[in-house]
Amino acid sequence: MRKTSSAAACFTMLDNSFFDQDSPALARALIGKVIRRRWKGQWLSARIIETEAYRLDERGSHASLGYTHKRRALFMEGGTIYMYYSRGGDSLNFSAAGPGNAVLIKSAYPWIDAIAGPEALAVMQAENPDAQGGMRPLHRLCAGQSLLCKALALRVPDWDAKAFDPEELFVDDVGEAPQTLIETTRLGIAAGRDEHLPYRYVDPAYTRHCTRNPLRKGQTAPLDYRWIDRDGKMAAEQQFPRGVIPVMG
């Protein structure tokens, strides 16, 4: 990690060495980090609450289909941005250690601090209105990979296969690192394409605001999900961690 320069000197930008780890480990490590995006004079910011890991050697990944120019970012050094269209919307990924390995930023939650205040939030809401053109609620603003990209004004042509830019887009370490995570299977993986792999990670405080709540009715631990620590080891207690307060809205 290193302090950024110039206008972003107050941030702690994750450098490429942070991303030089296996994709499941990176997916866990990114939970709690904040994406910073400079747009329209504001630092739009969102805390990562849900990630999915992908590896070259499993059939759910884009890289498993082979190298193409469009997928080149997956085969570049860790910390390269990989963007693609999913159901017509933009999706944000970061390459991990090893060719073909990456992490999808599945969902996030607006982050408000001394740098990203109400004015930045207003820009995010203007970029990502609801279906009627109105203001999207805070808890729905980044609740999905395409909604996140809309709220942060991130588009495939602008950022695919690019490096982080301390003046425009990077991941900030704000000191938030939940010690217990939820591990479960990824979403939208077709049958027969390693859909069983437990490569999806969720911050337990934000389960209501991720793409699909792993704690929804009918789901039980450890059958449908597991409580794990930051290293991916199974937690001693398979229940909601004491002291963690769910974010309600």
PDB file of C-alpha atoms in Angstrom:
ATOM      1  CA  MET A   1       0.000   0.000   0.000  1.00  0.00           C
ATOM      2  CA  ARG A   2       1.131   3.566  -0.588  1.00  0.00           C
ATOM      3  CA  LYS A   3      -0.066   7.070  -0.028  1.00  0.00           C
ATOM      4  CA  THR A   4      -1.288   8.618  -3.240  1.00  0.00           C
ATOM      5  CA  SER A   5       0.102  11.863  -4.558  1.00  0.00           C
ATOM      6  CA  SER A   6      -1.321  15.212  -5.622  1.00  0.00           C
ATOM      7  CA  ALA A   7      -5.070  15.684  -5.104  1.00  0.00           C
ATOM      8  CA  ALA A   8      -5.491  12.211  -3.608  1.00  0.00           C
ATOM      9  CA  ALA A   9      -2.681  12.505  -1.042  1.00  0.00           C
ATOM     10  CA  CYS A  10      -5.043  11.838   1.864  1.00  0.00           C
ATOM     11  CA  PHE A  11      -5.897   8.327   0.647  1.00  0.00           C
ATOM     12  CA  THR A  12      -4.147   4.988   1.110  1.00  0.00           C
ATOM     13  CA  MET A  13      -4.270   3.480  -2.361  1.00  0.00           C
ATOM     14  CA  LEU A  14      -3.812  -0.271  -2.678  1.00  0.00           C
ATOM     15  CA  ASP A  15      -0.834  -0.946  -4.909  1.00  0.00           C
ATOM     16  CA  ASN A  16      -0.328  -3.882  -7.257  1.00  0.00           C
ATOM     17  CA  SER A  17       1.326  -6.020  -4.579  1.00  0.00           C
ATOM     18  CA  PHE A  18      -1.992  -6.158  -2.709  1.00  0.00           C
ATOM     19  CA  PHE A  19      -3.650  -7.736  -5.752  1.00  0.00           C
ATOM     20  CA  ASP A  20      -0.843 -10.255  -6.233  1.00  0.00           C
ATOM     21  CA  GLN A  21      -2.637 -13.048  -4.384  1.00  0.00           C
ATOM     22  CA  ASP A  22      -4.894 -15.941  -5.297  1.00  0.00           C
ATOM     23  CA  SER A  23      -8.346 -14.740  -6.343  1.00  0.00           C
ATOM     24  CA  PRO A  24     -10.337 -16.213  -3.403  1.00  0.00           C
ATOM     25  CA  ALA A  25      -7.881 -14.610  -0.962  1.00  0.00           C
ATOM     26  CA  LEU A  26      -8.113 -11.315  -2.835  1.00  0.00           C
ATOM     27  CA  ALA A  27     -11.912 -11.504  -2.875  1.00  0.00           C
ATOM     28  CA  ARG A  28     -11.917 -11.802   0.904  1.00  0.00           C
ATOM     29  CA  ALA A  29      -9.286  -9.100   1.381  1.00  0.00           C
ATOM     30  CA  LEU A  30     -11.268  -6.586  -0.687  1.00  0.00           C
ATOM     31  CA  ILE A  31     -14.291  -6.737   1.618  1.00  0.00           C
ATOM     32  CA  GLY A  32     -14.345  -3.458   3.532  1.00  0.00           C
ATOM     33  CA  LYS A  33     -12.117  -1.578   1.104  1.00  0.00           C
ATOM     34  CA  VAL A  34     -13.490   1.544  -0.606  1.00  0.00           C
ATOM     35  CA  ILE A  35     -13.569   2.247  -4.336  1.00  0.00           C
ATOM     36  CA  ARG A  36     -12.782   5.911  -5.026  1.00  0.00           C
ATOM     37  CA  ARG A  37     -13.851   7.441  -8.335  1.00  0.00           C
ATOM     38  CA  ARG A  38     -13.222  11.093  -9.248  1.00  0.00           C
ATOM     39  CA  TRP A  39     -16.151  12.347 -11.312  1.00  0.00           C
ATOM     40  CA  LYS A  40     -17.724  15.764 -11.852  1.00  0.00           C
ATOM     41  CA  GLY A  41     -15.485  17.319  -9.235  1.00  0.00           C
ATOM     42  CA  GLN A  42     -16.362  14.806  -6.513  1.00  0.00           C
ATOM     43  CA  TRP A  43     -14.779  11.661  -5.056  1.00  0.00           C
ATOM     44  CA  LEU A  44     -17.596   9.139  -5.479  1.00  0.00           C
ATOM     45  CA  SER A  45     -16.983   6.356  -2.959  1.00  0.00           C
ATOM     46  CA  ALA A  46     -18.408   2.911  -2.257  1.00  0.00           C
ATOM     47  CA  ARG A  47     -17.446   0.298   0.330  1.00  0.00           C
ATOM     48  CA  ILE A  48     -17.081  -3.214  -1.105  1.00  0.00           C
ATOM     49  CA  ILE A  49     -19.533  -5.576   0.612  1.00  0.00           C
ATOM     50  CA  GLU A  50     -19.725  -8.536  -1.799  1.00  0.00           C
ATOM     51  CA  THR A  51     -17.192 -10.164  -4.113  1.00  0.00           C
ATOM     52  CA  GLU A  52     -16.837 -13.253  -6.275  1.00  0.00           C
ATOM     53  CA  ALA A  53     -13.566 -15.007  -7.117  1.00  0.00           C
ATOM     54  CA  TYR A  54     -12.820 -16.552 -10.515  1.00  0.00           C
ATOM     55  CA  ARG A  55      -9.912 -18.760 -11.550  1.00  0.00           C
ATOM     56  CA  LEU A  56      -8.483 -19.895 -14.867  1.00  0.00           C
ATOM     57  CA  ASP A  57      -8.843 -23.561 -13.934  1.00  0.00           C
ATOM     58  CA  GLU A  58     -12.604 -23.539 -13.309  1.00  0.00           C
ATOM     59  CA  ARG A  59     -15.361 -23.397 -15.870  1.00  0.00           C
ATOM     60  CA  GLY A  60     -17.290 -20.481 -14.394  1.00  0.00           C
ATOM     61  CA  SER A  61     -14.615 -17.976 -15.359  1.00  0.00           C
ATOM     62  CA  HIS A  62     -14.333 -15.974 -18.560  1.00  0.00           C
ATOM     63  CA  ALA A  63     -10.645 -16.883 -18.714  1.00  0.00           C
ATOM     64  CA  SER A  64     -11.460 -20.590 -18.941  1.00  0.00           C
ATOM     65  CA  LEU A  65     -12.830 -19.877 -22.432  1.00  0.00           C
ATOM     66  CA  GLY A  66      -9.346 -18.861 -23.545  1.00  0.00           C
ATOM     67  CA  TYR A  67      -7.376 -15.731 -24.268  1.00  0.00           C
ATOM     68  CA  THR A  68      -8.914 -13.070 -26.500  1.00  0.00           C
ATOM     69  CA  HIS A  69      -8.175  -9.388 -26.881  1.00  0.00           C
ATOM     70  CA  LYS A  70     -11.385  -8.611 -24.967  1.00  0.00           C
ATOM     71  CA  ARG A  71     -10.239 -10.806 -22.073  1.00  0.00           C
ATOM     72  CA  ARG A  72      -6.639  -9.599 -22.108  1.00  0.00           C
ATOM     73  CA  ALA A  73      -6.952  -7.841 -18.735  1.00  0.00           C
ATOM     74  CA  LEU A  74      -7.490 -11.227 -17.070  1.00  0.00           C
ATOM     75  CA  PHE A  75      -4.016 -12.267 -18.205  1.00  0.00           C
ATOM     76  CA  MET A  76      -2.278  -9.076 -17.132  1.00  0.00           C
ATOM     77  CA  GLU A  77      -0.632  -8.329 -13.790  1.00  0.00           C
ATOM     78  CA  GLY A  78      -2.637  -8.240 -10.587  1.00  0.00           C
ATOM     79  CA  GLY A  79      -4.540  -5.001 -10.115  1.00  0.00           C
ATOM     80  CA  THR A  80      -5.498  -4.544 -13.763  1.00  0.00           C
ATOM     81  CA  ILE A  81      -9.100  -3.479 -14.307  1.00  0.00           C
ATOM     82  CA  TYR A  82     -11.273  -5.897 -16.269  1.00  0.00           C
ATOM     83  CA  MET A  83     -14.702  -4.670 -17.361  1.00  0.00           C
ATOM     84  CA  TYR A  84     -17.374  -6.346 -19.421  1.00  0.00           C
ATOM     85  CA  TYR A  85     -21.101  -6.098 -20.132  1.00  0.00           C
ATOM     86  CA  SER A  86     -23.510  -8.244 -18.119  1.00  0.00           C
ATOM     87  CA  ARG A  87     -27.140  -8.157 -19.242  1.00  0.00           C
ATOM     88  CA  GLY A  88     -26.476  -4.787 -20.847  1.00  0.00           C
ATOM     89  CA  GLY A  89     -24.806  -3.267 -17.790  1.00  0.00           C
ATOM     90  CA  ASP A  90     -21.154  -2.656 -16.974  1.00  0.00           C
ATOM     91  CA  SER A  91     -19.293  -4.915 -14.522  1.00  0.00           C
ATOM     92  CA  LEU A  92     -16.102  -4.168 -12.598  1.00  0.00           C
ATOM     93  CA  ASN A  93     -13.381  -6.756 -11.932  1.00  0.00           C
ATOM     94  CA  PHE A  94      -9.750  -6.699 -10.782  1.00  0.00           C
ATOM     95  CA  SER A  95      -7.145  -9.196 -11.925  1.00  0.00           C
ATOM     96  CA  ALA A  96      -5.440 -11.295  -9.258  1.00  0.00           C
ATOM     97  CA  ALA A  97      -2.184 -13.261  -9.093  1.00  0.00           C
ATOM     98  CA  GLY A  98      -1.708 -15.684 -11.959  1.00  0.00           C
ATOM     99  CA  PRO A  99      -3.013 -15.548 -15.526  1.00  0.00           C
ATOM    100  CA  GLY A 100      -6.770 -15.751 -15.809  1.00  0.00           C
ATOM    101  CA  ASN A 101      -7.593 -15.126 -12.159  1.00  0.00           C
ATOM    102  CA  ALA A 102      -9.812 -12.216 -11.101  1.00  0.00           C
ATOM    103  CA  VAL A 103     -12.346 -10.869  -8.620  1.00  0.00           C
ATOM    104  CA  LEU A 104     -15.749  -9.479  -9.545  1.00  0.00           C
ATOM    105  CA  ILE A 105     -16.994  -6.605  -7.393  1.00  0.00           C
ATOM    106  CA  LYS A 106     -20.527  -7.872  -6.956  1.00  0.00           C
ATOM    107  CA  SER A 107     -21.969  -5.083  -4.821  1.00  0.00           C
ATOM    108  CA  ALA A 108     -21.032  -2.195  -2.557  1.00  0.00           C
ATOM    109  CA  TYR A 109     -22.565   0.408  -0.249  1.00  0.00           C
ATOM    110  CA  PRO A 110     -22.180   4.192  -0.548  1.00  0.00           C
ATOM    111  CA  TRP A 111     -19.322   5.410   1.632  1.00  0.00           C
ATOM    112  CA  ILE A 112     -19.633   8.824   3.257  1.00  0.00           C
ATOM    113  CA  ASP A 113     -16.689  10.509   4.966  1.00  0.00           C
ATOM    114  CA  ALA A 114     -14.903  13.848   5.096  1.00  0.00           C
ATOM    115  CA  ILE A 115     -13.836  13.451   1.443  1.00  0.00           C
ATOM    116  CA  ALA A 116     -16.966  11.882  -0.038  1.00  0.00           C
ATOM    117  CA  GLY A 117     -19.810  13.861   1.490  1.00  0.00           C
ATOM    118  CA  PRO A 118     -23.445  14.640   0.588  1.00  0.00           C
ATOM    119  CA  GLU A 119     -22.410  16.337  -2.672  1.00  0.00           C
ATOM    120  CA  ALA A 120     -20.651  13.158  -3.855  1.00  0.00           C
ATOM    121  CA  LEU A 121     -23.655  11.050  -2.886  1.00  0.00           C
ATOM    122  CA  ALA A 122     -25.918  13.374  -4.856  1.00  0.00           C
ATOM    123  CA  VAL A 123     -23.769  12.829  -7.956  1.00  0.00           C
ATOM    124  CA  MET A 124     -23.988   9.049  -7.487  1.00  0.00           C
ATOM    125  CA  GLN A 125     -27.761   9.223  -7.199  1.00  0.00           C
ATOM    126  CA  ALA A 126     -27.977  11.402 -10.311  1.00  0.00           C
ATOM    127  CA  GLU A 127     -25.854   8.886 -12.239  1.00  0.00           C
ATOM    128  CA  ASN A 128     -28.015   5.959 -11.123  1.00  0.00           C
ATOM    129  CA  PRO A 129     -31.716   6.948 -10.882  1.00  0.00           C
ATOM    130  CA  ASP A 130     -34.450   4.381 -10.384  1.00  0.00           C
ATOM    131  CA  ALA A 131     -36.675   3.053 -13.187  1.00  0.00           C
ATOM    132  CA  GLN A 132     -38.984   6.076 -12.907  1.00  0.00           C
ATOM    133  CA  GLY A 133     -36.096   8.534 -13.008  1.00  0.00           C
ATOM    134  CA  GLY A 134     -36.341   9.275  -9.300  1.00  0.00           C
ATOM    135  CA  MET A 135     -33.740   9.120  -6.565  1.00  0.00           C
ATOM    136  CA  ARG A 136     -32.634   5.561  -5.861  1.00  0.00           C
ATOM    137  CA  PRO A 137     -32.551   4.724  -2.116  1.00  0.00           C
ATOM    138  CA  LEU A 138     -29.137   4.654  -0.487  1.00  0.00           C
ATOM    139  CA  HIS A 139     -29.227   0.913   0.180  1.00  0.00           C
ATOM    140  CA  ARG A 140     -30.086   0.136  -3.467  1.00  0.00           C
ATOM    141  CA  LEU A 141     -27.609   2.513  -5.097  1.00  0.00           C
ATOM    142  CA  CYS A 142     -24.743  -0.005  -5.468  1.00  0.00           C
ATOM    143  CA  ALA A 143     -26.618  -3.255  -4.732  1.00  0.00           C
ATOM    144  CA  GLY A 144     -25.411  -5.196  -7.765  1.00  0.00           C
ATOM    145  CA  GLN A 145     -22.501  -5.122 -10.176  1.00  0.00           C
ATOM    146  CA  SER A 146     -24.208  -2.983 -12.835  1.00  0.00           C
ATOM    147  CA  LEU A 147     -25.793  -0.612 -10.321  1.00  0.00           C
ATOM    148  CA  LEU A 148     -22.381  -0.090  -8.744  1.00  0.00           C
ATOM    149  CA  CYS A 149     -20.825   0.827 -12.075  1.00  0.00           C
ATOM    150  CA  LYS A 150     -23.661   3.216 -12.897  1.00  0.00           C
ATOM    151  CA  ALA A 151     -23.383   4.951  -9.531  1.00  0.00           C
ATOM    152  CA  LEU A 152     -19.619   5.386  -9.957  1.00  0.00           C
ATOM    153  CA  ALA A 153     -19.852   6.337 -13.662  1.00  0.00           C
ATOM    154  CA  LEU A 154     -17.625   3.412 -14.677  1.00  0.00           C
ATOM    155  CA  ARG A 155     -17.966   2.283 -18.273  1.00  0.00           C
ATOM    156  CA  VAL A 156     -16.333  -0.545 -20.178  1.00  0.00           C
ATOM    157  CA  PRO A 157     -14.758   1.552 -22.965  1.00  0.00           C
ATOM    158  CA  ASP A 158     -13.153   3.916 -20.464  1.00  0.00           C
ATOM    159  CA  TRP A 159     -11.587   1.460 -18.011  1.00  0.00           C
ATOM    160  CA  ASP A 160     -11.245  -2.054 -19.433  1.00  0.00           C
ATOM    161  CA  ALA A 161      -7.609  -3.285 -19.334  1.00  0.00           C
ATOM    162  CA  LYS A 162      -6.491  -0.078 -17.611  1.00  0.00           C
ATOM    163  CA  ALA A 163      -4.395   0.410 -14.477  1.00  0.00           C
ATOM    164  CA  PHE A 164      -5.626   2.284 -11.421  1.00  0.00           C
ATOM    165  CA  ASP A 165      -5.169   6.038 -11.577  1.00  0.00           C
ATOM    166  CA  PRO A 166      -4.643   7.874  -8.245  1.00  0.00           C
ATOM    167  CA  GLU A 167      -6.338  10.932  -9.721  1.00  0.00           C
ATOM    168  CA  GLU A 168      -9.419   9.136 -11.088  1.00  0.00           C
ATOM    169  CA  LEU A 169     -10.005   5.560  -9.866  1.00  0.00           C
ATOM    170  CA  PHE A 170      -8.438   3.300  -7.245  1.00  0.00           C
ATOM    171  CA  VAL A 171      -9.175   1.178  -4.167  1.00  0.00           C
ATOM    172  CA  ASP A 172      -8.626   2.848  -0.804  1.00  0.00           C
ATOM    173  CA  ASP A 173      -7.801   1.151   2.494  1.00  0.00           C
ATOM    174  CA  VAL A 174      -9.903   3.021   5.052  1.00  0.00           C
ATOM    175  CA  GLY A 175      -9.132   0.587   7.869  1.00  0.00           C
ATOM    176  CA  GLU A 176     -12.383  -1.367   7.604  1.00  0.00           C
ATOM    177  CA  ALA A 177     -11.756  -5.124   7.737  1.00  0.00           C
ATOM    178  CA  PRO A 178     -14.577  -7.301   9.115  1.00  0.00           C
ATOM    179  CA  GLN A 179     -13.013 -10.313  10.819  1.00  0.00           C
ATOM    180  CA  THR A 180     -15.856 -12.704   9.971  1.00  0.00           C
ATOM    181  CA  LEU A 181     -17.260 -13.181   6.470  1.00  0.00           C
ATOM    182  CA  ILE A 182     -19.935 -15.263   4.796  1.00  0.00           C
ATOM    183  CA  GLU A 183     -18.763 -17.736   2.158  1.00  0.00           C
ATOM    184  CA  THR A 184     -21.234 -19.217  -0.315  1.00  0.00           C
ATOM    185  CA  THR A 185     -21.649 -20.127  -3.982  1.00  0.00           C
ATOM    186  CA  ARG A 186     -21.552 -17.578  -6.787  1.00  0.00           C
ATOM    187  CA  LEU A 187     -24.620 -16.274  -8.571  1.00  0.00           C
ATOM    188  CA  GLY A 188     -25.597 -16.752 -12.194  1.00  0.00           C
ATOM    189  CA  ILE A 189     -23.203 -19.609 -12.925  1.00  0.00           C
ATOM    190  CA  ALA A 190     -24.703 -22.067 -15.417  1.00  0.00           C
ATOM    191  CA  ALA A 191     -25.188 -25.695 -14.421  1.00  0.00           C
ATOM    192  CA  GLY A 192     -22.110 -27.769 -15.148  1.00  0.00           C
ATOM    193  CA  ARG A 193     -19.750 -24.788 -14.988  1.00  0.00           C
ATOM    194  CA  ASP A 194     -18.494 -25.292 -11.431  1.00  0.00           C
ATOM    195  CA  GLU A 195     -21.492 -23.544  -9.947  1.00  0.00           C
ATOM    196  CA  HIS A 196     -20.857 -25.391  -6.669  1.00  0.00           C
ATOM    197  CA  LEU A 197     -17.603 -23.603  -5.857  1.00  0.00           C
ATOM    198  CA  PRO A 198     -17.863 -21.433  -2.706  1.00  0.00           C
ATOM    199  CA  TYR A 199     -16.232 -18.354  -4.211  1.00  0.00           C
ATOM    200  CA  ARG A 200     -18.706 -15.667  -3.155  1.00  0.00           C
ATOM    201  CA  TYR A 201     -17.962 -13.560  -0.065  1.00  0.00           C
ATOM    202  CA  VAL A 202     -20.270 -11.180   1.797  1.00  0.00           C
ATOM    203  CA  ASP A 203     -19.775  -8.739   4.667  1.00  0.00           C
ATOM    204  CA  PRO A 204     -22.269  -9.972   7.321  1.00  0.00           C
ATOM    205  CA  ALA A 205     -23.182  -6.437   8.390  1.00  0.00           C
ATOM    206  CA  TYR A 206     -24.460  -5.717   4.863  1.00  0.00           C
ATOM    207  CA  THR A 207     -26.236  -8.964   3.914  1.00  0.00           C
ATOM    208  CA  ARG A 208     -29.545  -7.134   3.349  1.00  0.00           C
ATOM    209  CA  HIS A 209     -27.905  -4.950   0.711  1.00  0.00           C
ATOM    210  CA  CYS A 210     -25.897  -7.392  -1.400  1.00  0.00           C
ATOM    211  CA  THR A 211     -27.077  -8.990  -4.646  1.00  0.00           C
ATOM    212  CA  ARG A 212     -28.819 -11.876  -2.881  1.00  0.00           C
ATOM    213  CA  ASN A 213     -28.979 -12.183   0.879  1.00  0.00           C
ATOM    214  CA  PRO A 214     -27.208 -15.419   1.901  1.00  0.00           C
ATOM    215  CA  LEU A 215     -29.065 -15.295   5.237  1.00  0.00           C
ATOM    216  CA  ARG A 216     -32.515 -15.208   3.625  1.00  0.00           C
ATOM    217  CA  LYS A 217     -35.239 -17.543   4.869  1.00  0.00           C
ATOM    218  CA  GLY A 218     -34.562 -21.211   4.132  1.00  0.00           C
ATOM    219  CA  GLN A 219     -30.761 -20.910   4.100  1.00  0.00           C
ATOM    220  CA  THR A 220     -28.805 -22.644   6.860  1.00  0.00           C
ATOM    221  CA  ALA A 221     -25.168 -22.876   7.917  1.00  0.00           C
ATOM    222  CA  PRO A 222     -23.035 -24.709   7.063  1.00  0.00           C
ATOM    223  CA  LEU A 223     -25.235 -26.383   4.415  1.00  0.00           C
ATOM    224  CA  ASP A 224     -25.918 -23.306   2.250  1.00  0.00           C
ATOM    225  CA  TYR A 225     -23.172 -20.978   3.481  1.00  0.00           C
ATOM    226  CA  ARG A 226     -20.312 -20.890   5.976  1.00  0.00           C
ATOM    227  CA  TRP A 227     -18.973 -18.406   8.475  1.00  0.00           C
ATOM    228  CA  ILE A 228     -15.254 -17.973   7.807  1.00  0.00           C
ATOM    229  CA  ASP A 229     -12.386 -15.773   8.953  1.00  0.00           C
ATOM    230  CA  ARG A 230     -10.356 -13.435   6.734  1.00  0.00           C
ATOM    231  CA  ASP A 231      -8.017 -16.307   5.832  1.00  0.00           C
ATOM    232  CA  GLY A 232     -10.883 -18.448   4.581  1.00  0.00           C
ATOM    233  CA  LYS A 233     -10.829 -20.856   7.517  1.00  0.00           C
ATOM    234  CA  MET A 234     -14.126 -22.054   8.919  1.00  0.00           C
ATOM    235  CA  ALA A 235     -15.164 -20.056  11.972  1.00  0.00           C
ATOM    236  CA  ALA A 236     -15.686 -21.953  15.211  1.00  0.00           C
ATOM    237  CA  GLU A 237     -19.270 -20.693  15.491  1.00  0.00           C
ATOM    238  CA  GLN A 238     -21.563 -20.973  12.479  1.00  0.00           C
ATOM    239  CA  GLN A 239     -23.854 -18.135  13.500  1.00  0.00           C
ATOM    240  CA  PHE A 240     -24.100 -14.382  13.134  1.00  0.00           C
ATOM    241  CA  PRO A 241     -21.057 -12.892  14.891  1.00  0.00           C
ATOM    242  CA  ARG A 242     -21.647 -11.265  18.247  1.00  0.00           C
ATOM    243  CA  GLY A 243     -20.936  -7.554  18.149  1.00  0.00           C
ATOM    244  CA  VAL A 244     -21.716  -7.153  14.415  1.00  0.00           C
ATOM    245  CA  ILE A 245     -24.585  -4.742  13.900  1.00  0.00           C
ATOM    246  CA  PRO A 246     -26.511  -5.195  10.620  1.00  0.00           C
ATOM    247  CA  VAL A 247     -26.796  -2.104   8.444  1.00  0.00           C
ATOM    248  CA  MET A 248     -30.534  -1.543   8.053  1.00  0.00           C
ATOM    249  CA  GLY A 249     -30.652   1.191   5.435  1.00  0.00           C
TER     250      GLY A 249
END
